[in-house]
Coordinates of C-alpha atoms in Angstrom, one line a residue:
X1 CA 0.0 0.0 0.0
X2 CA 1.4 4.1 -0.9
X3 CA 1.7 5.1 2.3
X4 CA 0.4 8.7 1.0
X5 CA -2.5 7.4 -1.5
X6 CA -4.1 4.0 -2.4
X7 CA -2.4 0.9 -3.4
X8 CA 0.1 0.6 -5.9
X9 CA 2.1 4.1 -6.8
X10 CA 2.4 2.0 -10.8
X11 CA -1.1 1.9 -11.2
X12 CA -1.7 5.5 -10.7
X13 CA -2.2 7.6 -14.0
X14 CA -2.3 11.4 -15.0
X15 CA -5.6 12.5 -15.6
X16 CA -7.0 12.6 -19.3
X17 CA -7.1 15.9 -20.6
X18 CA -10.8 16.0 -20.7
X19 CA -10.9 15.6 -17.3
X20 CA -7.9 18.2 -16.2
X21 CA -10.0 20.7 -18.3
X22 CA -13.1 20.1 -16.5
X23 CA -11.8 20.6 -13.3
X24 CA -10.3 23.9 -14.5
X25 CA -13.0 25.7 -16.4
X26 CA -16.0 24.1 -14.0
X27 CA -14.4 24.1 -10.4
X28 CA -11.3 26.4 -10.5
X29 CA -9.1 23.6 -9.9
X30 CA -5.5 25.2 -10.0
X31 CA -2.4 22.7 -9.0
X32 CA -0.9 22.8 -5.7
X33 CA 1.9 26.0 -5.3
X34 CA 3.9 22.9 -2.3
X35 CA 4.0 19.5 -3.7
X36 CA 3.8 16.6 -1.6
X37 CA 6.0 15.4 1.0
X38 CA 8.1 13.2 0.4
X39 CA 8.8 10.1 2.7
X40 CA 11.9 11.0 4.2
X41 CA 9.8 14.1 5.0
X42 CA 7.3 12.9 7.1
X43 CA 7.5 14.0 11.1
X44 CA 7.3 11.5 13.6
X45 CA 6.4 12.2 17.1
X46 CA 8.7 10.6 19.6
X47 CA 8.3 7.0 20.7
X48 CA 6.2 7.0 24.0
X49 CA 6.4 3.6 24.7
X50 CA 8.8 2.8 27.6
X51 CA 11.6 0.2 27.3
X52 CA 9.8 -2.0 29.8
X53 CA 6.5 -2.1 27.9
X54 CA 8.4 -2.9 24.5
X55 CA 10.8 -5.5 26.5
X56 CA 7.2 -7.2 27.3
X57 CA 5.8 -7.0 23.9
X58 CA 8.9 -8.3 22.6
X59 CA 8.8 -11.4 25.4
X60 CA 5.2 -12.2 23.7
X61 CA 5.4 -12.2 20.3
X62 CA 9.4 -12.5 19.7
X63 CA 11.8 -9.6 19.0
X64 CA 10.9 -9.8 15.0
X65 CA 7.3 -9.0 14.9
X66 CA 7.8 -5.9 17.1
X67 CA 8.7 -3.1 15.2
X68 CA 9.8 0.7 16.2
X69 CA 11.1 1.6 13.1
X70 CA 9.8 4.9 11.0
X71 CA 9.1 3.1 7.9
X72 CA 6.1 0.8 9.9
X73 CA 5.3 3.6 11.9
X74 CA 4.5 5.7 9.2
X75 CA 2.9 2.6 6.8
X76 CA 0.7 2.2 10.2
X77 CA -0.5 5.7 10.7
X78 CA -4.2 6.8 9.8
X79 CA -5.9 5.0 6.9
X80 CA -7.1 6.3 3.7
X81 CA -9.8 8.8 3.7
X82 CA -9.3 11.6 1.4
X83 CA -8.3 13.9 5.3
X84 CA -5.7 11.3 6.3
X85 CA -4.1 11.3 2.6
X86 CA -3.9 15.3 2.5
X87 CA -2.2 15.1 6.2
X88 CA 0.2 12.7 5.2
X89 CA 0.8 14.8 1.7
X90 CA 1.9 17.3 4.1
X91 CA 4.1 15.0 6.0
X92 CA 1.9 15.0 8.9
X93 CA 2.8 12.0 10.6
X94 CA 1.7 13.1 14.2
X95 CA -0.9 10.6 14.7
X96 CA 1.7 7.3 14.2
X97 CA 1.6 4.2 16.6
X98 CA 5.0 4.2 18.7
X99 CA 5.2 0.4 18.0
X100 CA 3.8 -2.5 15.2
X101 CA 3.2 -5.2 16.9
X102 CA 2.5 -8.5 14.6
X103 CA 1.0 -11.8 17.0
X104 CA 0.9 -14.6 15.3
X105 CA -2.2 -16.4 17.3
X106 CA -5.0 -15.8 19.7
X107 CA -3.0 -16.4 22.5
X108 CA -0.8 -14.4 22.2
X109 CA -3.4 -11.7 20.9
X110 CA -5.1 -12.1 24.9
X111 CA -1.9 -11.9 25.8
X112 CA -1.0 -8.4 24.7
X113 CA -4.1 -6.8 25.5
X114 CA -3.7 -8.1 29.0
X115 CA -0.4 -6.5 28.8
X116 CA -1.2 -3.4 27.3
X117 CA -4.3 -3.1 29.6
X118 CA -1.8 -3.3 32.7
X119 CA 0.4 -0.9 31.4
X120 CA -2.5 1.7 30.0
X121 CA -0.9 1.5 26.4
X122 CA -3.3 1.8 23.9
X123 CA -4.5 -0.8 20.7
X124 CA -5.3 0.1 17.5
X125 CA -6.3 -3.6 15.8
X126 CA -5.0 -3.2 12.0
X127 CA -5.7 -5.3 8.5
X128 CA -5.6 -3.5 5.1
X129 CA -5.1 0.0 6.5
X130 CA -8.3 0.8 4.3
X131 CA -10.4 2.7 6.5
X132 CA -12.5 5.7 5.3
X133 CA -14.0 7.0 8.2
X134 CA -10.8 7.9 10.6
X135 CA -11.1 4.2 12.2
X136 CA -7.2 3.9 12.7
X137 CA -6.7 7.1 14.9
X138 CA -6.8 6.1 18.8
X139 CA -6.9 8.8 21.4
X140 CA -3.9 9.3 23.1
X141 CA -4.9 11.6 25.8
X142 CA -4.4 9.4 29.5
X143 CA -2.6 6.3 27.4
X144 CA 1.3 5.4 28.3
X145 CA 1.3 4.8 24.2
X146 CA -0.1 3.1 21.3
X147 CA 0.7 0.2 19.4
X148 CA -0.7 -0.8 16.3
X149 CA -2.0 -4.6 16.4
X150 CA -1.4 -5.8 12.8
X151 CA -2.9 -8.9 12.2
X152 CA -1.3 -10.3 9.1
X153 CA 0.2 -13.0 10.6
X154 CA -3.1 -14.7 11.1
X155 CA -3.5 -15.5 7.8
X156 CA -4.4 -19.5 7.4
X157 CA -7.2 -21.1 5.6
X158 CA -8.0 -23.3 8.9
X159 CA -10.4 -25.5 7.9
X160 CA -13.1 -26.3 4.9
X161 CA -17.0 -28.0 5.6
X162 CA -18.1 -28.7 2.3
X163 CA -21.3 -30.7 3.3
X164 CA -22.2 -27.1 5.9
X165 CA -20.4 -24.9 3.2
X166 CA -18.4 -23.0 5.9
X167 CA -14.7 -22.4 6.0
X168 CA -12.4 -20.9 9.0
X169 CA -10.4 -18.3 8.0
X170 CA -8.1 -16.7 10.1
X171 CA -8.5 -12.4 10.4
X172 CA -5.5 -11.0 8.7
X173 CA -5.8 -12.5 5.2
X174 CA -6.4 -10.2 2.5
X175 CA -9.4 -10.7 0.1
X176 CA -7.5 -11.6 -2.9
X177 CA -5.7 -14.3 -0.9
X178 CA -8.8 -15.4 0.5
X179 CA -10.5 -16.3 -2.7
X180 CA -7.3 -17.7 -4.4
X181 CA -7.6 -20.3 -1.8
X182 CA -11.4 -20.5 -1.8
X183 CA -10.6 -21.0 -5.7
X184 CA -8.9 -24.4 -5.4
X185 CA -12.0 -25.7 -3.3
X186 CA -14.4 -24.9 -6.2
X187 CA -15.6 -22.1 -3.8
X188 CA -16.1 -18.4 -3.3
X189 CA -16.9 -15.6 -0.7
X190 CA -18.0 -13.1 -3.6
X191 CA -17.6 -10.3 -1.6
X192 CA -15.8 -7.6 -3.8
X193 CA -15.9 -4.4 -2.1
X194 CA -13.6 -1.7 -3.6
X195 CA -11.0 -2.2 -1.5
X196 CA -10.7 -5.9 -2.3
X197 CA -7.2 -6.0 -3.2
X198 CA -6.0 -4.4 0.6
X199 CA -8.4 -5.4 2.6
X200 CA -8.6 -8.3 5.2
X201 CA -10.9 -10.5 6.3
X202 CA -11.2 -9.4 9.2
X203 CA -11.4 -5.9 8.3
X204 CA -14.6 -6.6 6.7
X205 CA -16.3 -8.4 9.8
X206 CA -15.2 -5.6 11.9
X207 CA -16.7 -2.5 9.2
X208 CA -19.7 -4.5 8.2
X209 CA -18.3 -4.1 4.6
X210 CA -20.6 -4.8 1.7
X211 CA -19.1 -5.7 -1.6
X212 CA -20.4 -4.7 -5.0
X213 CA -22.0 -8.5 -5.7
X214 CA -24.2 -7.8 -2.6
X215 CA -27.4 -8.4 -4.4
X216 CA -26.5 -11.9 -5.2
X217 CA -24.0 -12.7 -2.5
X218 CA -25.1 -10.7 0.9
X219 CA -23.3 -8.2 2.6
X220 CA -20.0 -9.7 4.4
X221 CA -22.0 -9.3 7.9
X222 CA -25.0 -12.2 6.4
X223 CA -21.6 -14.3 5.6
X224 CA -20.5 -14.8 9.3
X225 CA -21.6 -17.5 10.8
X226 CA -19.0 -17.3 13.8
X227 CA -16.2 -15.5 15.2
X228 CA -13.5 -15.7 17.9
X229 CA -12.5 -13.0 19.7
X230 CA -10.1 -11.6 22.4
X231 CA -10.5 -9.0 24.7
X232 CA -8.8 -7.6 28.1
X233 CA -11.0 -9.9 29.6
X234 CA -10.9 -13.0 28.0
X235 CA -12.1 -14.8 24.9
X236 CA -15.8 -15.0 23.2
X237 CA -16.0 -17.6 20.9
X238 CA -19.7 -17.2 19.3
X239 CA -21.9 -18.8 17.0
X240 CA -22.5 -22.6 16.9
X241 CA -25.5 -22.7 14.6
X242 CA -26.8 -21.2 11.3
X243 CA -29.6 -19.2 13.4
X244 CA -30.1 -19.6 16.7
X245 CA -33.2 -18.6 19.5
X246 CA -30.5 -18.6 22.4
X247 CA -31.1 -14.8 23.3
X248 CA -29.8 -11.7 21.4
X249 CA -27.3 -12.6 19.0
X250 CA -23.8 -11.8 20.5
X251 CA -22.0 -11.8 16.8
X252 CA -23.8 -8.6 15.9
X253 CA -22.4 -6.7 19.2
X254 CA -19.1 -7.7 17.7
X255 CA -19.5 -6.7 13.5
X256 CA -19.6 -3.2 13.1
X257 CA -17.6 -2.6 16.1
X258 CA -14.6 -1.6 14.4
X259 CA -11.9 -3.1 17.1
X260 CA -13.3 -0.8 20.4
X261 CA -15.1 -4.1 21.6
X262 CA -12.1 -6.7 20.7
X263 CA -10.1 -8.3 18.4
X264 CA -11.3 -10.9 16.0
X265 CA -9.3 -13.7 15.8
X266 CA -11.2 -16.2 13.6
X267 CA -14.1 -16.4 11.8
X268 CA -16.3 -19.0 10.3
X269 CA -17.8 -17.9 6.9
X270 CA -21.0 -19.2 4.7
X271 CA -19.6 -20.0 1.1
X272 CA -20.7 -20.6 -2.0
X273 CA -19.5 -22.3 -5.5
X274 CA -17.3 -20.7 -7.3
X275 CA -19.6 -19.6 -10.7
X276 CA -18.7 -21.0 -14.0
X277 CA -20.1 -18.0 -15.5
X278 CA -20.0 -14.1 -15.2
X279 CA -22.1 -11.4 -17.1
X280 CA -22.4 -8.1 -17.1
X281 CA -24.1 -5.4 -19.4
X282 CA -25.1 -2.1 -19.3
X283 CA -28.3 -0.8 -19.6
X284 CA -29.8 3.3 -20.1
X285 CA -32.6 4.8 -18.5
X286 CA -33.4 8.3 -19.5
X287 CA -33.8 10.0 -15.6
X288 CA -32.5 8.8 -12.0
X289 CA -35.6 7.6 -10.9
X290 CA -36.9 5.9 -13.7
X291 CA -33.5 3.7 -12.9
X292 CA -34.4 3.7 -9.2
X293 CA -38.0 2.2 -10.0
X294 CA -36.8 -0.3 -12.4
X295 CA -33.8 -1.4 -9.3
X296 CA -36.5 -1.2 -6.9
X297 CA -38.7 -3.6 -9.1
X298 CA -36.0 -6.1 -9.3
X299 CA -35.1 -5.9 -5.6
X300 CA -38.7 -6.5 -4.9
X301 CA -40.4 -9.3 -7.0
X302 CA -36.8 -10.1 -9.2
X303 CA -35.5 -11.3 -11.0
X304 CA -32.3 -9.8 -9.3
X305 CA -29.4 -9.8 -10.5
X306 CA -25.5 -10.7 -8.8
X307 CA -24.6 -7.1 -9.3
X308 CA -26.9 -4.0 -9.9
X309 CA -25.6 -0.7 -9.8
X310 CA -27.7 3.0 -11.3
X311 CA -25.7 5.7 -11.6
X312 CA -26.8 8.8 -11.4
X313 CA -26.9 11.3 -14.6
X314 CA -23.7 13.5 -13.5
X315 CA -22.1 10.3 -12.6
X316 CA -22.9 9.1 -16.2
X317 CA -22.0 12.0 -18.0
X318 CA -18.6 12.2 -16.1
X319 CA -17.9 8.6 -16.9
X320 CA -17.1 7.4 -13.6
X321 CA -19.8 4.5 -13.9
X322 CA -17.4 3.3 -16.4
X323 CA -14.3 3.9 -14.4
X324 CA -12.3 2.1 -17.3
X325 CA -13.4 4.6 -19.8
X326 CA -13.2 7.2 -17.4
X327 CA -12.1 10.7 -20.1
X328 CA -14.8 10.9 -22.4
X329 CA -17.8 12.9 -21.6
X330 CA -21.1 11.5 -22.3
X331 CA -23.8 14.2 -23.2
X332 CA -27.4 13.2 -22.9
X333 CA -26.4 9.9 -21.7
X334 CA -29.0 9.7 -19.4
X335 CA -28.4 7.3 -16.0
X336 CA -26.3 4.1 -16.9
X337 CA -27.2 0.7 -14.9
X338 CA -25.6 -2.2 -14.8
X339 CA -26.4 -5.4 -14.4
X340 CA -24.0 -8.6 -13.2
X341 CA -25.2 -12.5 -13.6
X342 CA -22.6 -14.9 -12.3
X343 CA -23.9 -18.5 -11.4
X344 CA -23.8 -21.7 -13.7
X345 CA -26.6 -23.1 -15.4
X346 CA -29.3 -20.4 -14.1
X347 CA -27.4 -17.7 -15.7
X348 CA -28.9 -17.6 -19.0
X349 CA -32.6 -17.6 -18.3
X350 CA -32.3 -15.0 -14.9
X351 CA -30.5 -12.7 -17.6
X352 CA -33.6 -13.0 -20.0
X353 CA -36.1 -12.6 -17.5
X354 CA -34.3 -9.8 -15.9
X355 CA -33.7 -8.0 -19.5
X356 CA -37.6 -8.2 -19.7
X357 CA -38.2 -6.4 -16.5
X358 CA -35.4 -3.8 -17.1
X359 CA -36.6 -3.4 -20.7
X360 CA -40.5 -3.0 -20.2
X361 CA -39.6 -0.1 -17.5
X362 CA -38.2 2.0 -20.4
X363 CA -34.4 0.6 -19.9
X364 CA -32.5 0.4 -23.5
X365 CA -30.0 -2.3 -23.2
X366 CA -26.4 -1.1 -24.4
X367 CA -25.3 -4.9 -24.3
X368 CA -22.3 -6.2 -22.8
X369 CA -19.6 -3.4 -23.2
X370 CA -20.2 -0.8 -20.4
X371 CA -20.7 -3.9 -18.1
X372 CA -17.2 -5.6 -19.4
X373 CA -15.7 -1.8 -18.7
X374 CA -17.3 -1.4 -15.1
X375 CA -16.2 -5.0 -14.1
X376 CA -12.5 -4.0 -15.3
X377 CA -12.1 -1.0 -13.4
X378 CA -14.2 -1.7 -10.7
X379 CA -11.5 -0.9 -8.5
X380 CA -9.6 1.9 -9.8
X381 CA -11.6 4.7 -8.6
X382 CA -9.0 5.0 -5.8
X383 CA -6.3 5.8 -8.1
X384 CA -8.6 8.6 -9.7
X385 CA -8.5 10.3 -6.3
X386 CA -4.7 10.5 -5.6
X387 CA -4.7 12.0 -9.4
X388 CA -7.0 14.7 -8.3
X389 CA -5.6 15.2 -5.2
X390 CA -2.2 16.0 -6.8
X391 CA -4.1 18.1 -9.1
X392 CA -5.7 20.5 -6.3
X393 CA -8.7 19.0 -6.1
X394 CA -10.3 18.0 -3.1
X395 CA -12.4 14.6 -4.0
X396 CA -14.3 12.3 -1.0
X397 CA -16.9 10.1 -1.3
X398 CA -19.7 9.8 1.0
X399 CA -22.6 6.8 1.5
X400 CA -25.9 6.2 3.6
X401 CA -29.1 4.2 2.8
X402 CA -32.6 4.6 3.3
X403 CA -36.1 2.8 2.6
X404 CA -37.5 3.6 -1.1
X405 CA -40.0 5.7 0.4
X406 CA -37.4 8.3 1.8
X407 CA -34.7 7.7 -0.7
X408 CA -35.3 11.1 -3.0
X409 CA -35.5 13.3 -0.1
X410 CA -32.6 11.7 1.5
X411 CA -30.5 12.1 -2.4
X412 CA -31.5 15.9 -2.2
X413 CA -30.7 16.2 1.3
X414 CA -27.0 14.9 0.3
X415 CA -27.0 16.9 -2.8
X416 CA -28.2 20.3 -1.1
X417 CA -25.9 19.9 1.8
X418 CA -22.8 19.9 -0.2
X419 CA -23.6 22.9 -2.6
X420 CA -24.3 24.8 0.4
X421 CA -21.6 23.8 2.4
X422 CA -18.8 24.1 -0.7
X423 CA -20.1 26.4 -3.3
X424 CA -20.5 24.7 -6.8
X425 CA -18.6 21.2 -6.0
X426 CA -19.0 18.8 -8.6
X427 CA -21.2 16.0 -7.0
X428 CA -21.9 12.6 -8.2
X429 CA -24.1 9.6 -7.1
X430 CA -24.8 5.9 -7.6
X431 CA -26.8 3.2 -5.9
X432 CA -25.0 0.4 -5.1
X433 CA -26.5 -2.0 -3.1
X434 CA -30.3 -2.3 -3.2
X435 CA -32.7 -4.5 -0.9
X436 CA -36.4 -5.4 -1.4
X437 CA -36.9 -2.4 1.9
X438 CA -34.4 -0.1 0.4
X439 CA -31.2 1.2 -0.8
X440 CA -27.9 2.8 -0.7
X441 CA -27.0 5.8 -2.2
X442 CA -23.0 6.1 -2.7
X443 CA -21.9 9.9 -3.7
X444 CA -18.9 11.5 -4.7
X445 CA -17.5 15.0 -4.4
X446 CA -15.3 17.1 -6.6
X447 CA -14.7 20.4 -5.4
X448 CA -11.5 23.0 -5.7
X449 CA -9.1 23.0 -2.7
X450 CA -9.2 26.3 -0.5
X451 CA -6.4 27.6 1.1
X452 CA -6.8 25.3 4.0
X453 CA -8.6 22.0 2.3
X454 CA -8.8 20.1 5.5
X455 CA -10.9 22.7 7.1
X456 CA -13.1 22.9 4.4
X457 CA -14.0 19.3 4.0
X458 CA -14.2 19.1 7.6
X459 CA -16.7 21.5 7.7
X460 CA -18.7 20.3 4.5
X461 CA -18.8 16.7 6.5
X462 CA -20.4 17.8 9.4
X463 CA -23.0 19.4 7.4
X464 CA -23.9 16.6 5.7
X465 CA -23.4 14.1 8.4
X466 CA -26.0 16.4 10.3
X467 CA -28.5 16.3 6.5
X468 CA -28.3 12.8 6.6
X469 CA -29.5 12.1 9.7
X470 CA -32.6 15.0 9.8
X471 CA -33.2 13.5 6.6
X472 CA -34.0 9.7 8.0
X473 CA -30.7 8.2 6.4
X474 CA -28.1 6.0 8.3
X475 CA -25.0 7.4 8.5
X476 CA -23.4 4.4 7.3
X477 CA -24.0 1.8 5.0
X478 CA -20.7 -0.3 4.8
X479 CA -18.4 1.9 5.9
X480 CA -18.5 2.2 9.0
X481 CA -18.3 4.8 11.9
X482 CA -14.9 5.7 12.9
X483 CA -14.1 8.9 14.3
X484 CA -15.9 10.8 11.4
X485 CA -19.4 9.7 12.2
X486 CA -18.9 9.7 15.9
X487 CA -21.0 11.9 16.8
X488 CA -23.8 11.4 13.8
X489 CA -23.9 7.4 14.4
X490 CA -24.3 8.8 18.5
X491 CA -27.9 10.7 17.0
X492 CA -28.9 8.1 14.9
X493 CA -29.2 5.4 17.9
X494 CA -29.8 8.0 20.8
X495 CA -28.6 8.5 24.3
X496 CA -29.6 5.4 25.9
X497 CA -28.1 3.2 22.9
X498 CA -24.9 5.3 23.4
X499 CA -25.2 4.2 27.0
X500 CA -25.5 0.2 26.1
X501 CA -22.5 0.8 23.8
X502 CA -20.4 1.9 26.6
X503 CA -22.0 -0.7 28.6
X504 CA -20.4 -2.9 26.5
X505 CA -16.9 -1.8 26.2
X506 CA -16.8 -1.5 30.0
X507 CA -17.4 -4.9 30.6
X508 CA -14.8 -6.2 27.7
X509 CA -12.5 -3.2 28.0
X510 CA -12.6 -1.4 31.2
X511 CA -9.6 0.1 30.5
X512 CA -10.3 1.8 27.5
X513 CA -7.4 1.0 25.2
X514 CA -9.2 -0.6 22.5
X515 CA -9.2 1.7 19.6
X516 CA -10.1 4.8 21.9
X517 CA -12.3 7.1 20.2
X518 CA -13.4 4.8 17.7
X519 CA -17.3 4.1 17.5
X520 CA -17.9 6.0 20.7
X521 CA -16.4 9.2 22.3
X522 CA -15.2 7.9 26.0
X523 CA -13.9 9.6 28.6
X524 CA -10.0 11.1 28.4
X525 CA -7.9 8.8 30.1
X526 CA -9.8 5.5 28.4
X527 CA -11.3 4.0 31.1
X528 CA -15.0 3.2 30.8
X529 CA -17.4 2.4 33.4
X530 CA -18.6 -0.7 33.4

């Protein structure tokens, strides 16, 4: 991973002219008058951690898989919202773990947390480094330290049940290793978020992360079927049935909670076979909601699809529903949807019957290529953003969800909020995961950088943080809540479910040290009444 931007520095790109010319005749976009740091520029706080605490960590995991050295510190600091990349841009490094710390099994995961528990040091549990929301930044205030717990060592296919179809799959593996492995067992996850290529395992249990086959494959939270985890105060090892009337469901207290309750450890995973074929084609509808009725359809009485994505009309103009043509602007191309169909046999007949829908709602089918294009960029959108970035743009994305009652008001609501907030930002918008109830609405936003960008996309965040949630949306769909939706996520389930939360955490971390201002604001020094 860049340790300033996403993934691989060789797959990044110049902009197309189209696109550099766009940004300076619609937005103002003028380069940057200081380029980037470099890496060697990058300031480090001092190491807080004492001698004795890193003797200790040492004695646990072995000398090599603790590391103090700037080049893991600064690979280990913040994750990769567009706020973290423009700090470490400017060689910001001040929010760096004093340690990497790398166990290599659930004992000795219990073991440091009991560790750092006695010595107040605090834990900031890491996979891909992916996060979007400001997950990887613990509190220092009241803490002897912080260590970053990186899990890549726990990276095993344990076991396969092919008669259940559930596999154990250790936390730290990385998607892309995941379903090489899954491969040679005729099997698949298909969960293909964005980040697929960084992220772990793991990462997705703990973020609730849905991937952009959702419609056909669930969101990675259906998938778990059971986890293991260690805390300061012990171990939880949960789920030992498909679905269970044993009391509220102690795996969902766990997903979504972003490291503050635990570390995972394990998890056992619902499978399925690997599909012999894959689909996907593009298909025009002339306004936004004539897409959203025909997606709502589908969701509703089907056919559905594997994948099914609308993208707005900016979106479509811009090109960035066809990341792999991204450069040429489409006028009058209405909103572009596309539709995925990966299975075996079946695939054929759901695609006709799903064409008949889609067509009969005013859709015009644009056959296979903008589907082929979509499915070969699909991840690439990252790479857009560090090429903007070093352009002097500012460019974020943003997602919620709502029922398809409420999901106009809550598009406007988005919409409105950043115009008023940033001026005339360019802003674009997709749904990408639908349900027979509802949908998500994923948005991103182009806007010039001011003379002090992270101020003004601070401020245009808490504006539409506050929109979304007067407007009836959740603040997250997959991902997650961080330290950027704090507060938001703290309206959306009220006082007294802010209350259980820290209810929680006190009994599994009364010390606090567990990603510290992650998911819930606690009080300075960490610890948290049980």
């Amino acid at each position: 991973m860049l340790w300033s931007g996403w993934g691989d520095p060789a797959k990044a790109a110049a902009l197309p002219a189209p696109i550099r010319g766009l940004l300076r005749d619609m937005l103002g976009v003028r380069a940057p008058e200081t380029p980037a740091a470099s890496f060697g520029e990058v300031r480090l706080p001092v190491a807080a951690l004492s001698p004795l605490v890193l003797s200790e960590l040492r004695g646990i995991v072995g000398a090599d898989h603790v590391r103090a050295d700037d080049d893991a510190r600064i690979r280990h600091t913040r994750g990769k919202s567009t706020p973290d990349l423009m700090r470490m841009r400017a060689g910001d490094g001040s929010d760096a773990p004093d340690a990497v710390v790398l166990p290599g099994s659930h004992a000795e995961v219990l073991e440091l947390l009991r560790a750092c528990a006695a010595h107040r040091v605090a834990v900031v549990p890491f996979g891909g480094g992916t996060s979007v929301v400001g997950g990887l930044v613990a509190a220092r205030q009241g803490f002897a330290g912080v260590v970053a717990l990186d899990l890549a060592r726990l990276n095993r296919l344990v076991s396969v049940d092919a008669e259940s179809m559930v596999v154990e799959i250790e936390p730290g593996l990385r998607a892309p290793q995941a379903e090489r492995l899954l491969a040679g067992h005729g099997l698949t996850l298909g969960h293909f978020p964005q980040s697929f290529e960084y992220a772990t395992l793991g990462g997705f249990a703990a973020a609730r992360s849905s991937g952009q086959a959702s419609a056909g494959y669930g969101r990675f939270d259906d998938m778990v079927v059971g986890l293991t985890v260690a805390t300061p105060r012990g171990t939880l090892d949960l789920g030992r049935a498909p679905k269970s009337a044993a009391g509220p469901d102690l795996r969902q207290v766990i997903l979504g909670s972003e490291g503050a309750f635990g570390v995972i450890t394990s998890l056992r995973l619902r499978v399925r076979r690997a599909p012999a074929e894959r689909i996907y084609e593009g298909w025009r509808f002339a306004s936004f909601a004539a897409g959203s009725a025909a997606l709502r359809r589908l969701a509703q009485d089907g056919p559905l699809p594997t994948v099914l994505r609308l993208s707005d009309e900016t979106e479509t103009m811009i090109g960035l529903a066809r990341p792999g043509e991204i450069g040429g602007l489409v006028a009058d191309a209405g909103c572009l949807v596309i539709a995925g169909f990966e299975g075996s046999s079946e695939v054929a007949a759901l695609r006709e019957r799903a064409a008949m829908v889609l067509a009969g709602l005013g859709g015009v089918p644009l056959g296979p290529g903008p589907g082929e294009s979509w499915a070969h960029g699909r991840y690439s959108a990252p790479y857009l953003r560090d090429s903007l970035l070093a352009e002097g743009a500012t460019v974020e994305t943003l997602e919620t969800a709502g029922f398809w009652s409420n999901l106009p008001r809550l598009y406007d609501a988005v919409r409105l909020s950043l115009h008023a907030s940033l001026g005339s930002p360019l802003v674009m918008c997709h749904v990408s995961h639908v349900y027979g109830t509802g949908a998500s609405l994923y948005f991103t936003v182009v806007t010039a950088q001011s003379g002090d960008p992270l101020a003004q996309w601070e401020g245009a965040k808490r504006s539409v943080n506050e929109a979304i949630v007067a407007a009836g949306g959740t603040i997250s769909h997959h991902h997650g809540v961080g330290r950027d939706h704090r507060e938001a996520y703290a309206a959306e389930i009220g006082d007294l479910g802010v209350e259980i939360l820290r209810g929680v955490k006190g009994r599994l971390d009364p010390e606090g040290i567990l990603n510290p201002g992650v998911l819930i604001a606690q009080p300075p020094g960490g610890r948290v009444d049980a």
